Coordinates of C-alpha atoms in Angstrom, one line a residue:
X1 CA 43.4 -7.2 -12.2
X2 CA 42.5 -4.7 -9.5
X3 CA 39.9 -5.4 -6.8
X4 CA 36.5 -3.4 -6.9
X5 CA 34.9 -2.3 -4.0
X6 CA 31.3 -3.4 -3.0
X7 CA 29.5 -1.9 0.1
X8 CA 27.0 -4.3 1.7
X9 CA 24.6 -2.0 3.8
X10 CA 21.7 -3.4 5.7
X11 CA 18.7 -0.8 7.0
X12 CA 15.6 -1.0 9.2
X13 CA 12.5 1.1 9.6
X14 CA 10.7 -0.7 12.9
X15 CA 7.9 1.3 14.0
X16 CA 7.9 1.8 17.6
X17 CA 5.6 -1.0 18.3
X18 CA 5.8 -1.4 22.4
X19 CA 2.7 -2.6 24.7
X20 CA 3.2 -4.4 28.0
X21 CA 1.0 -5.9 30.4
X22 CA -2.6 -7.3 29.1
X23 CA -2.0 -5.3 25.4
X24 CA 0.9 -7.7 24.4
X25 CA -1.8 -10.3 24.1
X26 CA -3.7 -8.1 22.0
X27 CA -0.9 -6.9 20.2
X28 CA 1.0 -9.8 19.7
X29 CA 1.3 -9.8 15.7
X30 CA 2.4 -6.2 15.5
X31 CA 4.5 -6.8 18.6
X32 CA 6.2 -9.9 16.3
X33 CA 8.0 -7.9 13.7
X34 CA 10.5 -7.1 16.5
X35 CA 11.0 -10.5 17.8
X36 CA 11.7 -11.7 14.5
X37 CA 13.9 -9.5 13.6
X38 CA 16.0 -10.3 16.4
X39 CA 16.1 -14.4 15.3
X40 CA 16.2 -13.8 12.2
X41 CA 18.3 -10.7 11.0
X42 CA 20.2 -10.1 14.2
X43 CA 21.6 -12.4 16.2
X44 CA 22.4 -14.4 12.8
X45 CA 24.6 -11.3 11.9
X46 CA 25.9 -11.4 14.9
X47 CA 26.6 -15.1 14.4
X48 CA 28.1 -14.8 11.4
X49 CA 30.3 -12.3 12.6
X50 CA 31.8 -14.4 15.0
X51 CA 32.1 -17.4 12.2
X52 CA 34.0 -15.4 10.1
X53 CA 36.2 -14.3 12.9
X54 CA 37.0 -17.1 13.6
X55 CA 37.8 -18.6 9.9
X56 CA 39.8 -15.1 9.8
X57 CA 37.7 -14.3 6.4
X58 CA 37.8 -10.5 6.5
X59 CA 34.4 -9.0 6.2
X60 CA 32.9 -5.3 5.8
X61 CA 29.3 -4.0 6.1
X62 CA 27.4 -1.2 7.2
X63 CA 24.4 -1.2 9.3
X64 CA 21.4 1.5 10.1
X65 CA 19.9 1.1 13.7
X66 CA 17.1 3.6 13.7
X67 CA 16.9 4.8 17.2
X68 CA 13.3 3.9 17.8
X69 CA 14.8 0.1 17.3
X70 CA 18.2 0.6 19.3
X71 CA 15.6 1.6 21.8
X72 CA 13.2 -1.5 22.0
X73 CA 16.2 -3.9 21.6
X74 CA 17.4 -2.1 25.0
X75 CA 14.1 -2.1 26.6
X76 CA 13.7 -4.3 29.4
X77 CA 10.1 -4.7 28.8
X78 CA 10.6 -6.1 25.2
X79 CA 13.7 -8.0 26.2
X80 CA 11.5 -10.1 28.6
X81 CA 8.8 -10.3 25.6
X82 CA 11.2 -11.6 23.3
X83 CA 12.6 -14.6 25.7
X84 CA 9.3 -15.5 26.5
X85 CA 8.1 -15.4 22.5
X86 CA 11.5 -17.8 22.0
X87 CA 10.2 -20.6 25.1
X88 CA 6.8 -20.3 23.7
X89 CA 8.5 -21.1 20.0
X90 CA 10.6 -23.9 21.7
X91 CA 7.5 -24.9 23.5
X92 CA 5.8 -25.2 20.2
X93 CA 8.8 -27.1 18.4
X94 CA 9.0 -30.0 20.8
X95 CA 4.9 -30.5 20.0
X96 CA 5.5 -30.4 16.4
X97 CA 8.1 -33.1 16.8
X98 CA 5.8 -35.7 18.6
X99 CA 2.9 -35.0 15.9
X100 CA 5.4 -35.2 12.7
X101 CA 7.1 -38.1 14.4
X102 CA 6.3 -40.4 11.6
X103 CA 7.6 -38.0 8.8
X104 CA 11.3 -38.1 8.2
X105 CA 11.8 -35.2 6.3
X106 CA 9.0 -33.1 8.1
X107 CA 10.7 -33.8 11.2
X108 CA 14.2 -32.9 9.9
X109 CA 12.8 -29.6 9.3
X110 CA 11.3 -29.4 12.8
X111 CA 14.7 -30.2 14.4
X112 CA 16.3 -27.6 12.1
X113 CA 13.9 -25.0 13.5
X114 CA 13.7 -25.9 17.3
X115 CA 17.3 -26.1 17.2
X116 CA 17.3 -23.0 16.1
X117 CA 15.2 -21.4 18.5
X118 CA 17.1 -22.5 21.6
X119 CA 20.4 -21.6 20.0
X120 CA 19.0 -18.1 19.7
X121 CA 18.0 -18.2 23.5
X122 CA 21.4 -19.1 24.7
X123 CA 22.9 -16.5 21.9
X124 CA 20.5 -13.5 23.3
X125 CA 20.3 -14.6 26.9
X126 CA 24.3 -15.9 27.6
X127 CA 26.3 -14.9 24.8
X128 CA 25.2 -11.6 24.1
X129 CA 23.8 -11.0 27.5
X130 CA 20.6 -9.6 26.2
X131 CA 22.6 -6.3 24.3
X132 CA 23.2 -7.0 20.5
X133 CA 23.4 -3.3 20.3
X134 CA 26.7 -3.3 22.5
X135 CA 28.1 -6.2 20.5
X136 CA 27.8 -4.4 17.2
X137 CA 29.5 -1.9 18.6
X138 CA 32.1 -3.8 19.5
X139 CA 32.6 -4.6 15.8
X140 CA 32.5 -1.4 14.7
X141 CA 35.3 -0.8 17.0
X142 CA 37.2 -3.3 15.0
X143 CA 37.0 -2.1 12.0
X144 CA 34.4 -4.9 10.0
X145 CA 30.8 -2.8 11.0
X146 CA 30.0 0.9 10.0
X147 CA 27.4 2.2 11.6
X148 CA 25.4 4.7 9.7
X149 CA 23.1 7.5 12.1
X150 CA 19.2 8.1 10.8
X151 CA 16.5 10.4 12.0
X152 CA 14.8 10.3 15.4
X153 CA 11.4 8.6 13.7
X154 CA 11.0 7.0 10.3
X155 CA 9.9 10.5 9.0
X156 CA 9.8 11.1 5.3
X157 CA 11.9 14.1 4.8
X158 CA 10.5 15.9 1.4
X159 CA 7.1 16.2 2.9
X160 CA 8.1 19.1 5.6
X161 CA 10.3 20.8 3.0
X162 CA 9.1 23.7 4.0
X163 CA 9.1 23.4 7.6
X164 CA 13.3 23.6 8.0
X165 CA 12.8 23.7 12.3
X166 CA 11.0 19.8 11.4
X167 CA 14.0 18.8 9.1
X168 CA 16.7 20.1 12.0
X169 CA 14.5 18.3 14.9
X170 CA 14.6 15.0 13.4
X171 CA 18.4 15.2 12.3
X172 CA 19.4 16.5 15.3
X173 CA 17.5 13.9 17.4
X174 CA 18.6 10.8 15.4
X175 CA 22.5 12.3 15.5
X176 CA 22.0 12.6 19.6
X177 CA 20.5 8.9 19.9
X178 CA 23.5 7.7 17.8
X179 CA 26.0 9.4 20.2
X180 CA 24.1 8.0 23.1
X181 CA 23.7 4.4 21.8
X182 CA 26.9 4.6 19.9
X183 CA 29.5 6.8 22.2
X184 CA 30.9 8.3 19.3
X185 CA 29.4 10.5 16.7
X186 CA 28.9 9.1 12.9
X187 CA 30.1 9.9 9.9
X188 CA 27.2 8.8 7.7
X189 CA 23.5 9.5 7.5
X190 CA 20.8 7.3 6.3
X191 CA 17.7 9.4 5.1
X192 CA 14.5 7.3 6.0
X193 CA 13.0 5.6 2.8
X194 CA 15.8 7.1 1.2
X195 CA 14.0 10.0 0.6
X196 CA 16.3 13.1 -0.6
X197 CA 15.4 16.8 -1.7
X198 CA 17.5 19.0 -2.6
X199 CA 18.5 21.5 0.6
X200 CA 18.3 18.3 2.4
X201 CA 22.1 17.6 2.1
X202 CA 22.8 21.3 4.1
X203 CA 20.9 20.4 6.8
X204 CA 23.1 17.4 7.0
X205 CA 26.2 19.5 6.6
X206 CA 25.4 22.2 9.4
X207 CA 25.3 18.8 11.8
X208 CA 28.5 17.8 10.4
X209 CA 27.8 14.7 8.3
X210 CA 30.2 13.5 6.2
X211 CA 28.5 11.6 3.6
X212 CA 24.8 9.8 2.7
X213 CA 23.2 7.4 0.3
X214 CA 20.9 8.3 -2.6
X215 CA 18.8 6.4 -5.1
X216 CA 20.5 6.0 -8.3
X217 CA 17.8 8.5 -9.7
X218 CA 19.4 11.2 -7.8
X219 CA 22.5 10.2 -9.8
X220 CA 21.4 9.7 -13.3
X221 CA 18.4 12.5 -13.2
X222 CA 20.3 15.1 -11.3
X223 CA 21.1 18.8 -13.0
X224 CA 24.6 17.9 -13.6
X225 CA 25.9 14.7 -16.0
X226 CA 27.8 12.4 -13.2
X227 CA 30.4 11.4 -15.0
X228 CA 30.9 8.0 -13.1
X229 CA 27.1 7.2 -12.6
X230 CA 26.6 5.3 -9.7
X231 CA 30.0 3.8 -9.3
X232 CA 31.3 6.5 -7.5
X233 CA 31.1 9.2 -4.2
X234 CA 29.7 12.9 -5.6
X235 CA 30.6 16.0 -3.6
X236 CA 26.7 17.7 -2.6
X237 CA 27.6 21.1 -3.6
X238 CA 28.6 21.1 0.5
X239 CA 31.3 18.7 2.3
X240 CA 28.2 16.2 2.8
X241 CA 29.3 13.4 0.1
X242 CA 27.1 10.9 -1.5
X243 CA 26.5 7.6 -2.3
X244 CA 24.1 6.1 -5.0
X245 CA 22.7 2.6 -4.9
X246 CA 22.2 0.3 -7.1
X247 CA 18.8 0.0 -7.3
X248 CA 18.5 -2.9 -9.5
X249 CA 19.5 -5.0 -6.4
X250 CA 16.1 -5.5 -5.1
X251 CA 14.6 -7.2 -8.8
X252 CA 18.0 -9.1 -8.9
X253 CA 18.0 -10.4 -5.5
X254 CA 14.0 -10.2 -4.4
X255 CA 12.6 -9.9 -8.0
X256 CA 10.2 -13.2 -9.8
X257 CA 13.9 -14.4 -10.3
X258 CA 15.9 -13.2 -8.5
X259 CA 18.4 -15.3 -6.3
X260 CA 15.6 -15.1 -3.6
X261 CA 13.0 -17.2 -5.6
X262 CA 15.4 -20.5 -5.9
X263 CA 12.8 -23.5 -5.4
X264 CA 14.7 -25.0 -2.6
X265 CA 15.0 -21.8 -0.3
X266 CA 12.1 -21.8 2.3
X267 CA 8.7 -20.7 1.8
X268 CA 8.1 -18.2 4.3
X269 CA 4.6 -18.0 3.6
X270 CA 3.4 -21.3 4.5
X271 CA 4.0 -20.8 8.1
X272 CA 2.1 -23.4 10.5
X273 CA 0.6 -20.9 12.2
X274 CA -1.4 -20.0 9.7
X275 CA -2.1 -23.9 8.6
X276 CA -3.0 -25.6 11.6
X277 CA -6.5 -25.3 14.3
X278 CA -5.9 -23.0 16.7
X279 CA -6.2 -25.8 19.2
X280 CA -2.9 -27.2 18.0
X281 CA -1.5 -24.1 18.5
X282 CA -2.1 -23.0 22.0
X283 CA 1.1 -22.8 23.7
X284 CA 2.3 -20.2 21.0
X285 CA -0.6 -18.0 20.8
X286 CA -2.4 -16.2 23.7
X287 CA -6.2 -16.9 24.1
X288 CA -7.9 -14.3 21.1
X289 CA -4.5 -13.6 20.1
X290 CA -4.5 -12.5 16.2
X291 CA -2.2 -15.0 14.5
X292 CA 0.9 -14.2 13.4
X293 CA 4.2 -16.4 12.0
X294 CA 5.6 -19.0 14.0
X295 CA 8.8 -19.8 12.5
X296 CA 7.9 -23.5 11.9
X297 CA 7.5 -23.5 7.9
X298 CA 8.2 -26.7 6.3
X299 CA 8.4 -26.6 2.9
X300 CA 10.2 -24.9 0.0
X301 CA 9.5 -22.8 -2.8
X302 CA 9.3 -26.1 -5.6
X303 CA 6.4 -25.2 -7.6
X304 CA 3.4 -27.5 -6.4
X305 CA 4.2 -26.6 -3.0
X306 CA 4.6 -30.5 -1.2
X307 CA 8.5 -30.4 -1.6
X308 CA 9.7 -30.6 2.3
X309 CA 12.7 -27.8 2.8
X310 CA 16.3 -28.8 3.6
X311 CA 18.5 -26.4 5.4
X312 CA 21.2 -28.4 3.8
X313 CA 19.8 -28.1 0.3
X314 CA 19.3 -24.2 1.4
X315 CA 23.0 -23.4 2.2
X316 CA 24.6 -25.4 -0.8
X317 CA 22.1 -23.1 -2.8
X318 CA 23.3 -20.3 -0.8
X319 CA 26.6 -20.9 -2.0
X320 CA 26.3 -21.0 -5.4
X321 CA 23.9 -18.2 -5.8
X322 CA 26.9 -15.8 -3.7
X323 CA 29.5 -16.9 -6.2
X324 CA 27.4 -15.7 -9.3
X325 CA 26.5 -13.1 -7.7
X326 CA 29.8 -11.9 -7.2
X327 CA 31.0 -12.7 -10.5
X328 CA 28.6 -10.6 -11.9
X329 CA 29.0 -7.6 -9.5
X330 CA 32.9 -8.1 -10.4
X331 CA 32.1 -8.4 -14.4
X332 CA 29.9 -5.1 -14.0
X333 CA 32.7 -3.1 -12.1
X334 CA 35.4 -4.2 -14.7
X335 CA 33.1 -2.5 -17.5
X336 CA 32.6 0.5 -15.2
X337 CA 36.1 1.0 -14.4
X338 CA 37.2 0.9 -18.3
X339 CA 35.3 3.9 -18.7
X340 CA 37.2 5.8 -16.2
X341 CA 41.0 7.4 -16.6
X342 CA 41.5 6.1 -12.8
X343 CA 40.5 2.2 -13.5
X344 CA 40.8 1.8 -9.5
X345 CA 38.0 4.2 -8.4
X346 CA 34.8 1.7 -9.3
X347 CA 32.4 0.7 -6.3
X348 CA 28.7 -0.3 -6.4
X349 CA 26.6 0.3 -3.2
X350 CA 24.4 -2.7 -2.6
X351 CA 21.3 -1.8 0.1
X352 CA 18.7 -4.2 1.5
X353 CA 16.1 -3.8 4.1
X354 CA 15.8 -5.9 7.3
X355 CA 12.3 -6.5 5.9
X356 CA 13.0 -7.8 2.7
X357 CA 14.9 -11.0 4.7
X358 CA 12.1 -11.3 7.0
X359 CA 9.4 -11.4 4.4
X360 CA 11.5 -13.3 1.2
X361 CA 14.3 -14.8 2.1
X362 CA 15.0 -16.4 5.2
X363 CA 18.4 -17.4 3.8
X364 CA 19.4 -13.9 3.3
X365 CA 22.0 -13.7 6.2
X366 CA 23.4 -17.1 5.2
X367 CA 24.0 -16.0 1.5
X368 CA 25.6 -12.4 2.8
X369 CA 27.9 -15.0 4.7
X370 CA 29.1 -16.5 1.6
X371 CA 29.5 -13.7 -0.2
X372 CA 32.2 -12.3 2.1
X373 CA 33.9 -16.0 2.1
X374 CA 33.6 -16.4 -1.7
X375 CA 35.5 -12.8 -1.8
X376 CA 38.2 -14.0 -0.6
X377 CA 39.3 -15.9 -4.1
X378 CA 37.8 -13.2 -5.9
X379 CA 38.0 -10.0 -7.9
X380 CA 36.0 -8.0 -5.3
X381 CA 36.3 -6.9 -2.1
X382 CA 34.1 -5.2 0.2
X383 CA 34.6 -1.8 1.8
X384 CA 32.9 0.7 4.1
X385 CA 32.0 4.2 3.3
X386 CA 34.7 6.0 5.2
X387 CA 37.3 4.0 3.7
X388 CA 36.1 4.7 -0.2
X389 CA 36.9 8.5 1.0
X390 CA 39.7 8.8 1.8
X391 CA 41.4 10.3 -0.3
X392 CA 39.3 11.5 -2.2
X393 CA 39.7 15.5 -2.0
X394 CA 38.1 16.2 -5.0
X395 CA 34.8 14.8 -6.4
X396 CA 32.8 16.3 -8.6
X397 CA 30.1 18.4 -7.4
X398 CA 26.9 17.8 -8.5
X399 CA 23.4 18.6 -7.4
X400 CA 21.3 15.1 -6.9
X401 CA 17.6 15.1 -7.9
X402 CA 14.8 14.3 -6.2
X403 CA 14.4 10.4 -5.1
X404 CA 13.0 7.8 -2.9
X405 CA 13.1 4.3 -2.9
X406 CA 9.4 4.1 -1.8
X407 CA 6.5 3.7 -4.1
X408 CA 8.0 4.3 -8.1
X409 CA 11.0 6.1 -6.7
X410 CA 9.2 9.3 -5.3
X411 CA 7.3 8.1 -2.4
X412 CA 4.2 8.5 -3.8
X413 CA 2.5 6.2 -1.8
X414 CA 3.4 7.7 1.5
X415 CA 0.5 10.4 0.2
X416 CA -1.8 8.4 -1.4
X417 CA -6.0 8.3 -1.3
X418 CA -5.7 5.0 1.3
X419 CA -3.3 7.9 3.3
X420 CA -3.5 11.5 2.5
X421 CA -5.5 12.3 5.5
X422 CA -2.8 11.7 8.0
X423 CA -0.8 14.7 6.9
X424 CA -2.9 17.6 7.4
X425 CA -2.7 16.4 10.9
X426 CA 0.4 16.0 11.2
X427 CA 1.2 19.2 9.4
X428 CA -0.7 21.1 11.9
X429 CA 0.8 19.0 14.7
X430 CA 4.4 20.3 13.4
X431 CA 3.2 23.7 13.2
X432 CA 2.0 24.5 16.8
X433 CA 5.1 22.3 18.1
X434 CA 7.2 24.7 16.3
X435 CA 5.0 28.1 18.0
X436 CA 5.1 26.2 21.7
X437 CA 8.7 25.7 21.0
X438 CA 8.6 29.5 20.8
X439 CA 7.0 30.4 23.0
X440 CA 7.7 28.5 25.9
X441 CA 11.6 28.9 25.7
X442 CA 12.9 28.3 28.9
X443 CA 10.4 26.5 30.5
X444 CA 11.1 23.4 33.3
X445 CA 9.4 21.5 35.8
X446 CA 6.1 20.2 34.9
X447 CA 5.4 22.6 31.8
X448 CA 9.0 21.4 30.1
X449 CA 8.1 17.3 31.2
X450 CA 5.2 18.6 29.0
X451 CA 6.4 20.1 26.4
X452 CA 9.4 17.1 25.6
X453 CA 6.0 14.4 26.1
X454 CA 4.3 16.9 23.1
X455 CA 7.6 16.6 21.0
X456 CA 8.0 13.4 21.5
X457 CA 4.5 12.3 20.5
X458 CA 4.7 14.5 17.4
X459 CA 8.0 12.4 15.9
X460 CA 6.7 9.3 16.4
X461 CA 3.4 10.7 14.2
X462 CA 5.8 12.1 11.3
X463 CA 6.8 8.5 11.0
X464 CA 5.8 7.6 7.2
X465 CA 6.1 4.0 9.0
X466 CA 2.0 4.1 9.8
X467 CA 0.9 5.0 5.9
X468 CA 3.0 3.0 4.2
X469 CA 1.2 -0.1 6.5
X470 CA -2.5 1.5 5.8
X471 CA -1.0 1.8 2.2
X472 CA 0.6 -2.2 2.2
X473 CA -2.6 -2.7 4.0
X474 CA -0.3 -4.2 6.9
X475 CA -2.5 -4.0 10.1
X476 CA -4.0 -0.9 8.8
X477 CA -6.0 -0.3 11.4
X478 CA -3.4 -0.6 14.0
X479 CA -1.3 1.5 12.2
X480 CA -4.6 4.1 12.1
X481 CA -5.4 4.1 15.8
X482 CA -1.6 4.6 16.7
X483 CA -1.0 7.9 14.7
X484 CA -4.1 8.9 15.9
X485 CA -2.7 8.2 19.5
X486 CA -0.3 10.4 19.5
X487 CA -1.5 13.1 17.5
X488 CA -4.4 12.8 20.1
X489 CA -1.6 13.2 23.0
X490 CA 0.0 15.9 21.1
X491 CA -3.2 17.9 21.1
X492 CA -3.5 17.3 24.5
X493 CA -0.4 19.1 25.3
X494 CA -0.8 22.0 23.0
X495 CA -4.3 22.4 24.7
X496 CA -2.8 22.0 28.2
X497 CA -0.4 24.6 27.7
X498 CA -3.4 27.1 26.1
X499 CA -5.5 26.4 29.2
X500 CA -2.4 26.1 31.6
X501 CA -3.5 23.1 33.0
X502 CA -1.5 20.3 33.3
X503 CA -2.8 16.1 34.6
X504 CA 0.5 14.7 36.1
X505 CA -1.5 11.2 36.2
X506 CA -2.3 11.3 32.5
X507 CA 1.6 13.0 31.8
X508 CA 2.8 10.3 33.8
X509 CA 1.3 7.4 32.0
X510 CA 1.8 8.7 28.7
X511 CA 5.8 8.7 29.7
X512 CA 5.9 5.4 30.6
X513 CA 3.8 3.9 28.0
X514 CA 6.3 5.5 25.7
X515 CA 9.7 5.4 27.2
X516 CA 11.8 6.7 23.8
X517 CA 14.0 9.6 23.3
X518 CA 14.0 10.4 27.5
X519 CA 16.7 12.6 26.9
X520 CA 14.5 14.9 24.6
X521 CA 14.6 19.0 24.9
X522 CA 11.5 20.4 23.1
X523 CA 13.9 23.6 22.0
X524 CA 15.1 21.4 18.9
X525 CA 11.9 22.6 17.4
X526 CA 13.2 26.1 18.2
X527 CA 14.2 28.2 14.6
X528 CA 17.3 28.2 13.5
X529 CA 19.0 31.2 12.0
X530 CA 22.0 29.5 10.0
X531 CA 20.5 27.2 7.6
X532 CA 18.8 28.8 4.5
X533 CA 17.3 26.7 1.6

């Protein structure tokens, strides 16, 4: 029997969460989100690269670094943060030990995660020498990692339809940051939230993408009847290809029971930081620090909630639950392929958020581990994007429907009554940058350090990022005061400009508080002539 194709993808839509100084105190639990993300999804990937290497197990996957988070994982400022966070997890660990000293299976646990912690401190520190993004992209090199570009900000493309010199700006930004993080340019493009239009895909050509992903809805609800569904590449009515997901992953893996909710995995929730007095907690949390998770969580996901976890319990789990999973992946693309005249063409596009580990499964990288060693006796192989094209001359042209993966499939609660007043500001904000773009057209000096502060401010507002977490109710107000920030500094430079008067101490500050995108030209807001809906 011939091998089918699956293509892992992993994505990531960090806010650019970044206070130094006294506000990291403050800001600690917003600020935590990128730390984890570093223990938990990063340098485990990273990890399991080299494991697999080294058991020569060939593995494929593609990744989305958003340049907001290529940009904090670079950042000195957070680098320092996230060491720090790690001694003060380590610091924490070695307490725990001495109070659960009398419980056996508590204390295995505790081992299980302190070890942890100062394996992820050498890792970030000595073996990766504080750049994970350079040691990605050393694997992409190889041949195992595809890196896939995004827009500048977390922006939710289908609400500035209308506004084409927005859509270009955000494209053209996230394509730059890939060069510049990346040295080379990509040939894929992930649309944030996965949210597609239908013009959308000639923006993406006129930057010379090769291919994207869609929701399955753009598949199966489009204009035209896709006559392999979701287990093939469609032509865009452009050269910009596309790929559908499968979107029953996320109930199959993260669902009520899904592979996710096995009762020995960990129970992320019952983190001791929540659990214990706050007094018993002090050398993790700063004095009137908000809480936020620890990492130290020691029990599983047995109904009744006293069973005490076992990593070793975890991975046998892990194990089994990537062989099914296979086998029913391989089962599924065996009943695709029989439906086509070319039984050698089927491949299924499995995509999971960074979040969705962070917040359900802890295990999640583990289990990716043993899917690509399981593979290697099985039916299925896994592939990257670029090598399911080639070849592939003629697809059938289609024209995809509208489609999210937020809210119901639509994004509807990007807009919602919790969140509908952001966009009228933002709106407005993405008009004027459009007119100052205009009008100040070959500006420099003070007036362009200006005008890039004013662009810059205004992406990192179109993130949907800051109403989806008023909408999950996920440190709303946070998430309120920051958009509010920088529509507040936008304003300030649009009325700077009016009056021609410009503070270098408050431009100054505003730079530095925000060092992302320093490479920015305001003129990507400029209109373009050669891209018509």
């Amino acid at each position: 029997m011939s091998k089918k194709n699956i293509v892992l993808l992993i994505s990531n839509n960090q806010e650019y969460i970044r206070h130094a100084g006294r506000e990291e105190k403050k800001y600690g639990a917003q600020m935590n989100s990128i730390y984890e993300s570093l223990s938990n999804v990063y340098i485990p990937l990273l990890n399991m690269f080299a494991a697999l290497e080294k058991d020569s197990v060939p593995f494929r996957i593609a990744l989305v670094f958003p340049p907001v988070l290529c940009t904090l994982f670079r950042d000195p400022v957070i680098q320092q943060q996230y060491i720090a966070w790690l001694d003060r997890r380590i610091a924490l660990g070695k307490q725990e030990l001495m109070r659960c000293s009398g419980n056996t299976a508590l204390s295995n646990a505790i081992k299980f995660y302190l070890e942890k912690a100062q394996e992820d401190k050498f890792n970030f520190t000595v073996e990766y020498e504080q750049d994970v993004i350079g040691k990605f992209l050393e694997y992409q090199k190889k041949g195992n990692v595809e890196l896939l570009a995004t827009c500048a900000t977390n922006i939710f493309l289908p609400h500035y339809a209308d506004m084409h010199e927005v859509l270009n700006a955000q494209v053209e930004t996230g394509l730059y940051a890939h060069r510049t993080f990346f040295n080379e340019p990509p040939a894929g493009f992930w649309l944030p939230e996965m949210g597609f239009m239908p013009g959308i895909e000639k923006v993406l050509a006129a930057y010379g993408v090769k291919y994207t992903v869609l929701d399955a809805r753009a598949f199966l609800f489009s204009e035209d009847e896709v006559a392999k569904g979701i287990f093939a590449p469609v032509q865009c009515n452009t050269d910009v290809c596309a790929f559908a997901r499968d979107n029953r992953i996320d109930e199959e893996v993260f669902g009520e029971n899904g592979y996710a909710s096995a009762s020995v995995y960990c129970d992320v929730n019952r983190d001791i930081a929540f659990a214990l007095p706050q007094q018993e907690l002090a050398l993790f949390f700063a004095n009137g620090s908000a809480r936020y998770a620890s990492g130290y969580c020691y029990y599983n996901k047995t109904a009744g909630g006293e069973s005490c976890y076992s990593p070793e319990d975890a991975m046998e789990q892990c194990v089994r639950d990537a062989a099914l999973f296979l086998e029913k992946k391989a089962d599924l693309l065996d009943r695709a392929a029989s439906c086509f005249s070319d039984v050698n063409s089927a491949s299924l596009v499995c995509t999971f958020s960074a979040e969705q580990f962070l917040r359900n499964w802890s295990e999640g990288i583990a289990w990716i581990e043993q899917l690509f060693r399981h593979a290697t006796g099985s039916s299925v192989s896994f592939a990257l994007f670029n090598e399911l094209l080639v070849g592939k001359s003629r697809l059938q042209c289609v024209h995809p429907y509208y489609s999210s993966t937020n809210g119901w499939g639509y994004g509807e609660t990007l807009c919602a009554k919790k969140n509908d007043w952001m966009m009228s500001y933002i709106r407005k904000a993405s008009e004027r940058m459009v007119d100052l773009a205009e009008r100040f057209p070959d500006d420099t000096g003070l007036k362009a350090r200006l005008l890039n502060l004013g662009a810059r401010e205004l992406m990192l507002a179109q993130s949907c990022g800051w109403a989806d977490m008023i909408w999950k109710e996920q440190f709303p107000e946070y998430a309120g005061e920051r958009f509010k920030e920088s529509v507040a500094a936008f304003t300030t430079v649009f009325e700077s400009l009016g009056s021609n008067t410009v503070s270098t101490e408050w431009l100054t500050e505003c730079e530095a508080e925000h060092p992302v995108f320093p490479w920015i030209n305001y003129r990507i807001f400029s209109r373009k002539k050669n891209i018509s809906f």
